[in-house]
XYZ file of C-alpha atoms in Angstrom:
368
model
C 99.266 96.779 148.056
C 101.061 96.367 151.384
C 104.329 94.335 150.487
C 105.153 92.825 154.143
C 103.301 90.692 156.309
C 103.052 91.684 159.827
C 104.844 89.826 162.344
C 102.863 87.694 164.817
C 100.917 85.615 162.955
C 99.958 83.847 165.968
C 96.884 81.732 164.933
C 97.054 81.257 160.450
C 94.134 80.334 159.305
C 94.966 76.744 158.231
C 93.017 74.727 155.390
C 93.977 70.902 155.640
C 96.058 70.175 152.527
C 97.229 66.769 153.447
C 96.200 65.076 150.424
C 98.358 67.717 148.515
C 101.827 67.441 147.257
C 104.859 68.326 150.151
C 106.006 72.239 149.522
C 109.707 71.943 151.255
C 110.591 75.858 151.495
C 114.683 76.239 152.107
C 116.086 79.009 153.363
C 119.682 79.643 153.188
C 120.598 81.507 156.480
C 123.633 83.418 156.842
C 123.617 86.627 159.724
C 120.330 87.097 159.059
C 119.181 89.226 161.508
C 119.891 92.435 159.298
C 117.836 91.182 156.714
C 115.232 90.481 158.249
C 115.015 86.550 157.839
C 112.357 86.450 160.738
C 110.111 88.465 158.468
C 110.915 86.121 155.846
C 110.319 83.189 157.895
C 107.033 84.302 159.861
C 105.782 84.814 155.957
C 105.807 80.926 155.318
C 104.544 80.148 158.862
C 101.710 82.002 158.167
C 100.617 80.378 155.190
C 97.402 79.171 154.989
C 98.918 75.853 152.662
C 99.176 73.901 155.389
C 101.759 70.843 153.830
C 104.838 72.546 154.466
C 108.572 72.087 156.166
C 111.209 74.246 155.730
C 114.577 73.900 155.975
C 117.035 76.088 157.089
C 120.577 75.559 155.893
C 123.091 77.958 158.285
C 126.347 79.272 156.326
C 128.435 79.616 159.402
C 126.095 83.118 160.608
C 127.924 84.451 163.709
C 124.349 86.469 164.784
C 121.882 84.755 166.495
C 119.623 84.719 163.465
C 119.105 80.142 163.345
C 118.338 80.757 167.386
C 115.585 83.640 166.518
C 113.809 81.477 163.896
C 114.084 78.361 165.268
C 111.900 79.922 168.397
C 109.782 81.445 165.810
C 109.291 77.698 164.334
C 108.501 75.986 167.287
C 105.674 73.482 166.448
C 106.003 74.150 163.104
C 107.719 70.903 160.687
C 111.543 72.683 160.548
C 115.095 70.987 159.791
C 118.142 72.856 160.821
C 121.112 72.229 158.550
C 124.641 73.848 160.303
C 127.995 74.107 157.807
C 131.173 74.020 159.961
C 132.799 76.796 157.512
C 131.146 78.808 155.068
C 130.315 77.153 152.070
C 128.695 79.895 149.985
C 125.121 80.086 148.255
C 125.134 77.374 145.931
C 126.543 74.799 148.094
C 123.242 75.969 150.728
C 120.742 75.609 148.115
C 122.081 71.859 147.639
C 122.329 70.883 151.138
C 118.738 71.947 151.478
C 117.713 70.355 148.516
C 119.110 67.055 149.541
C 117.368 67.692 152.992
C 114.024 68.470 151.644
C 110.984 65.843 151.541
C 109.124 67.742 149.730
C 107.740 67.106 146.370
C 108.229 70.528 145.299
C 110.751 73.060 146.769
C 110.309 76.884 147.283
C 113.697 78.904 147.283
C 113.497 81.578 149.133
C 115.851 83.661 150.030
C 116.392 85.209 154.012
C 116.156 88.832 152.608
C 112.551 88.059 150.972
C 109.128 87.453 152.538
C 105.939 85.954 150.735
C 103.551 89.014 150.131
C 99.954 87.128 151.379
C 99.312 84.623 153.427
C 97.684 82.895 150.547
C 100.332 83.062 147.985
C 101.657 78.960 148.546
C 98.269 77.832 148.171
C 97.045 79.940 145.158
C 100.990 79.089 143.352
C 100.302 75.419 143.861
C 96.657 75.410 142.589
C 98.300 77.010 139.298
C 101.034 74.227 139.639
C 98.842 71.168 139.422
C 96.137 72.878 137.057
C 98.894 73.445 134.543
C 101.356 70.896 135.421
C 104.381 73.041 136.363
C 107.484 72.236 137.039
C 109.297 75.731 137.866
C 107.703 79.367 138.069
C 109.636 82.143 139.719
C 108.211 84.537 141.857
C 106.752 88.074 140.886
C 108.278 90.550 143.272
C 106.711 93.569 144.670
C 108.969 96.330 145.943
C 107.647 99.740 147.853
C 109.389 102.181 145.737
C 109.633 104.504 148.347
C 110.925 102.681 150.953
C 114.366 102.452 148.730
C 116.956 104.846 149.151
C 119.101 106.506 145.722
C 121.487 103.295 145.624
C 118.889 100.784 146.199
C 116.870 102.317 143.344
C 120.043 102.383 141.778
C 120.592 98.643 141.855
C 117.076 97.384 140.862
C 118.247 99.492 137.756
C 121.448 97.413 136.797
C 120.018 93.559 138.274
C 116.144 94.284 136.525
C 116.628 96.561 134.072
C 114.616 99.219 136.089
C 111.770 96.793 136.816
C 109.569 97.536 139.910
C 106.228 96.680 141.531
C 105.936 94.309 139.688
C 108.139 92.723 137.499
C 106.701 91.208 134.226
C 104.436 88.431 134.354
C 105.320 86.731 131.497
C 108.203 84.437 130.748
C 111.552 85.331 131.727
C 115.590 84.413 130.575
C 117.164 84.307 134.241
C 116.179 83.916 137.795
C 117.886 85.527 140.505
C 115.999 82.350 142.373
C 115.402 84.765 145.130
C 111.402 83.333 145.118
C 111.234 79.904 143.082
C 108.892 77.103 142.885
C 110.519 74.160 141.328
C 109.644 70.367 141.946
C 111.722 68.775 142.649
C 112.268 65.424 140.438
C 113.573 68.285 138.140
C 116.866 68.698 139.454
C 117.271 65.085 138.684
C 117.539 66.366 134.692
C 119.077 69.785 135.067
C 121.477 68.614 138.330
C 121.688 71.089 141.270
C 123.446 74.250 142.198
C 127.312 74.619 141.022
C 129.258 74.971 144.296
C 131.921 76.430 142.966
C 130.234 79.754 142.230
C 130.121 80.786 145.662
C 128.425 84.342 145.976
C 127.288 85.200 142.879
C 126.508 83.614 139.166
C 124.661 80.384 140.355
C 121.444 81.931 139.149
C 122.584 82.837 135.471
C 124.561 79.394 135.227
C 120.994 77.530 136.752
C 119.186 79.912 134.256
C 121.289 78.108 131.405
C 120.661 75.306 132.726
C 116.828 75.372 132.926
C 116.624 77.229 129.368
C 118.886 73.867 127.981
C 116.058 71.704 128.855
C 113.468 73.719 126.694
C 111.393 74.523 129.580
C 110.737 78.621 129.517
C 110.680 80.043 132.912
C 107.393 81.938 133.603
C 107.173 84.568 136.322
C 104.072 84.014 138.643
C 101.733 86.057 139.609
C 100.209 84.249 142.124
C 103.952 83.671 143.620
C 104.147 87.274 145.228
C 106.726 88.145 147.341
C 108.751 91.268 148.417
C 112.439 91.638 149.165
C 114.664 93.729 152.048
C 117.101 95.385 150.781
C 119.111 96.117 152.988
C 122.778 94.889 152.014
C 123.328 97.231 149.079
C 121.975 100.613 150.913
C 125.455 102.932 150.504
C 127.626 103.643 147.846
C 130.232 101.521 148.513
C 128.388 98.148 149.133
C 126.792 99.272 145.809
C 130.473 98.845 144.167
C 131.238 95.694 146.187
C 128.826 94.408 144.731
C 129.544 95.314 141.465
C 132.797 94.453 141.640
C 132.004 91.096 142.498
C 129.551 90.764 139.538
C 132.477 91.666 137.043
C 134.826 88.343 138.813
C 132.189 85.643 138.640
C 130.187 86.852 135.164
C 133.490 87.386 133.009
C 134.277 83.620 133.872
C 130.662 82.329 133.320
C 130.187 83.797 129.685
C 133.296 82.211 128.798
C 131.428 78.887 128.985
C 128.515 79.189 127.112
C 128.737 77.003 124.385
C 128.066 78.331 120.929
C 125.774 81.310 121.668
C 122.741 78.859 122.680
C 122.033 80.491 126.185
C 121.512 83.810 124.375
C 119.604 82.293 121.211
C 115.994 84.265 121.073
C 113.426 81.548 120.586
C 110.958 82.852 117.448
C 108.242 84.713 118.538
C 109.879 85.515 122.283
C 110.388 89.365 122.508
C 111.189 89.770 126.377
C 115.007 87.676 126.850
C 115.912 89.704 130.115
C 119.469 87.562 129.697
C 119.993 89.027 126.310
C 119.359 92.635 128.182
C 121.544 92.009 130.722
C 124.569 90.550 128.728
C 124.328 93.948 125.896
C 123.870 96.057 128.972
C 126.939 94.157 130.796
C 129.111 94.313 127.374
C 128.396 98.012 127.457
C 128.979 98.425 131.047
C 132.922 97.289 129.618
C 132.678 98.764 127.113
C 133.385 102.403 128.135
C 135.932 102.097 130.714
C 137.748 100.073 128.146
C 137.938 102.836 125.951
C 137.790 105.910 128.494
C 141.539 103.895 130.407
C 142.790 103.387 126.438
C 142.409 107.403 126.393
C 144.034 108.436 129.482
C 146.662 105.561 128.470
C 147.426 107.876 125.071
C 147.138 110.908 127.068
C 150.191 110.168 128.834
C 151.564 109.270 125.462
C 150.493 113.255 124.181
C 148.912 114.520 126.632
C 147.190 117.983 124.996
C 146.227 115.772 121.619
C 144.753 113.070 123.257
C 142.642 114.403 126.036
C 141.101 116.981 123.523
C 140.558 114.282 121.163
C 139.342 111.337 122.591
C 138.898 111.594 126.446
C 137.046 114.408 126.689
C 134.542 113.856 123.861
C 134.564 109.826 125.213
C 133.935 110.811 128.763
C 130.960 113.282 127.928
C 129.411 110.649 125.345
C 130.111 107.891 128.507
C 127.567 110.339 130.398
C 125.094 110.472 128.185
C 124.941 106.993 127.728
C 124.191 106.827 131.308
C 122.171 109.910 131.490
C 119.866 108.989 129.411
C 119.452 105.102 131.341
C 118.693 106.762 133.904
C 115.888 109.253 132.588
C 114.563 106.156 130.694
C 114.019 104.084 133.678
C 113.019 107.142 135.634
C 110.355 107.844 133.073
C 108.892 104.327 133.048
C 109.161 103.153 136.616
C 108.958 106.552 138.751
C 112.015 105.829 140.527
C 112.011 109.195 141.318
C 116.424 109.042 140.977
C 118.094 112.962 141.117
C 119.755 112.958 137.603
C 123.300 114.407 137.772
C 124.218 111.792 141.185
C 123.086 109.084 139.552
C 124.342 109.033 136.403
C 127.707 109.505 137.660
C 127.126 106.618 140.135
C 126.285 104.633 137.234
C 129.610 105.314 135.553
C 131.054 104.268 138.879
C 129.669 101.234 139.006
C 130.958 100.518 135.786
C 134.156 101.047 136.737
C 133.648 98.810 139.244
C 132.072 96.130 137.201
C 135.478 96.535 134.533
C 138.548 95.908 137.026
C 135.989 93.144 138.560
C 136.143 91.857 134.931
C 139.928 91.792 134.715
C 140.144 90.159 138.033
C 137.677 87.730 136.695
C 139.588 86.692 133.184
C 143.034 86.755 134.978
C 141.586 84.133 137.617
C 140.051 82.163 134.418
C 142.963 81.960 131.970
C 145.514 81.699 135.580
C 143.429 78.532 137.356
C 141.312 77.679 133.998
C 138.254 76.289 136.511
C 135.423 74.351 135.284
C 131.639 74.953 136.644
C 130.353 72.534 134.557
């Protein structure tokens, strides 16, 4: 399966849907040129769902990214929303929520395109046969288009998942590609603008999974993501870094365990995988830092004792993630380099932690 749509769709193929429920798709824009947003953009244009606006919400880009699909748009129903500063993610999905006049509301994000031209219209014939009110979208990525640290972080965000992920009902959304309509933000509220950059997905996730509502990934919602952002080492652990400062704060406020609580019968809770995999990602560094800490304490002892034999069983740990993942989804990842890039990023991941819990317990904010 091809997992773009060619550019130039110059003439869709439009079936009249005017008698069918508003699809407002927003698009948070921020220097989107490198991420390709006007592939992104020429995906929904192209659709052959024919009630549709979208609404792009501009973070304060310096590119000319609005200008490019704004051109691209012309004709097409379109909104531009401009921030005077930048606001971050969450505060774009709300402007563009509040925007929207749509009855339902597709997030998508600049970095991701719609796979076929269909996808909207065979998504909202499963939405009013079965009455949804949020699916998430089932993303396609061309393995081999990814370099070693973009294969690298589909490990760590899916678990290894690739082309496609499950369809079957999910824990989190990285709301990359979501369907949601949109009288059900009047229950679960909107996006929490102070989590900038990253952990509005796992604290909407909560949100969503408080209601009793299981998110379901869609097949019919295909869509394929750029990445583009996250294609050298040290972007990779940026980003990690950043993970460690927003997801040491948002743990600290779930409330009694509930978030994490596996529902009888429900064997695939991504967000219980990704907060063992995330306690272990601490977990290590803790203990290989307490080691070099007694080293300095008695030096020979110590570093034959505990770092050593800690360090080695740290690479295996990772080791073996690796050949797991490798095994099931062919990333085709060269073993020695990326296990040790995976100890990296945990690394990473642990000061981003610290940073994280020292802001908390300093400035004690609230996100709820």
């Amino acid at each position: 399966m091809e997992t773009h749509i060619p550019l130039g769709c110059t003439d869709p193929q439009k079936i009249n849907h005017s008698d069918q429920p508003l699809v407002s798709v927003v698009i948070p824009v921020y220097n989107g040129v490198r991420n390709e947003i006007e592939r992104c953009v020429d995906s929904v244009r192209c659709q052959t769902y024919s009630n549709l606006e979208v609404i792009l919400v501009d973070d304060f880009s310096s590119d000319n990214s609005v200008a490019l699909v704004d051109k691209l748009l012309t004709g097409f129903p379109h909104k531009i929303i401009r921030h005077k500063k930048n606001l971050g993610l969450s505060q774009t999905w709300n402007d563009g929520i509040s925007f929207s006049n749509g009855d339902y509301i597709l997030l998508l994000q600049q970095d991701c395109h719609l796979l076929e031209n269909n996808t909207l219209e065979n998504t909202m014939k499963r939405v009013l046969r079965e009455k949804e009110q949020i699916l998430s979208g089932s993303q396609y990525v061309k393995l081999d288009s990814l370099n070693m640290f973009q294969k690298i972080l589909r490990l760590r965000i899916n678990e290894g998942g690739s082309t496609p992920l499950s369809a079957g009902k999910i824990s989190v959304t990285e709301n990359k590609c979501d369907l949601i309509k949109k009288s059900y933000f009047d229950g679960i509220g909107k996006f929490n603008g102070k989590l900038k950059q990253s952990g509005q997905d796992f604290f909407f996730s909560m949100k969503v999974k408080e209601t009793g509502i299981e998110m379901k990934v869609a097949p019919e919602l295909k869509y394929s993501i750029y990445y583009k952002g996250e294609d050298t080492f040290w972007k990779l652990i940026h980003k990690e870094y950043g993970y460690g400062k927003v997801l040491a704060k948002l743990f600290l406020y779930l409330k009694g365990g509930n978030f994490f609580k596996r529902k009888k019968g429900n064997d695939f809770d991504l967000m219980k995988k990704k907060y063992t995999s995330r306690v272990v990602n601490i977990f290590f560094p803790s203990f290989f830092f307490l080691g070099m800490f007694l080293s300095s304490l008695d030096s020979f002892f110590y570093i034959i004792m505990w770092t050593i034999p800690f360090l080695i069983l740290w690479f295996l740990y990772q080791a073996k993630v690796v050949l797991v993942n490798d095994k099931s989804y062919g990333l085709k990842l060269p073993f020695l380099s990326s296990s040790l890039i995976m100890m990296a990023l945990d690394v990473a991941y642990f000061f981003g932690t610290l940073v994280g819990l020292k802001d908390f317990f300093v400035h004690t904010p609230s996100i709820q």
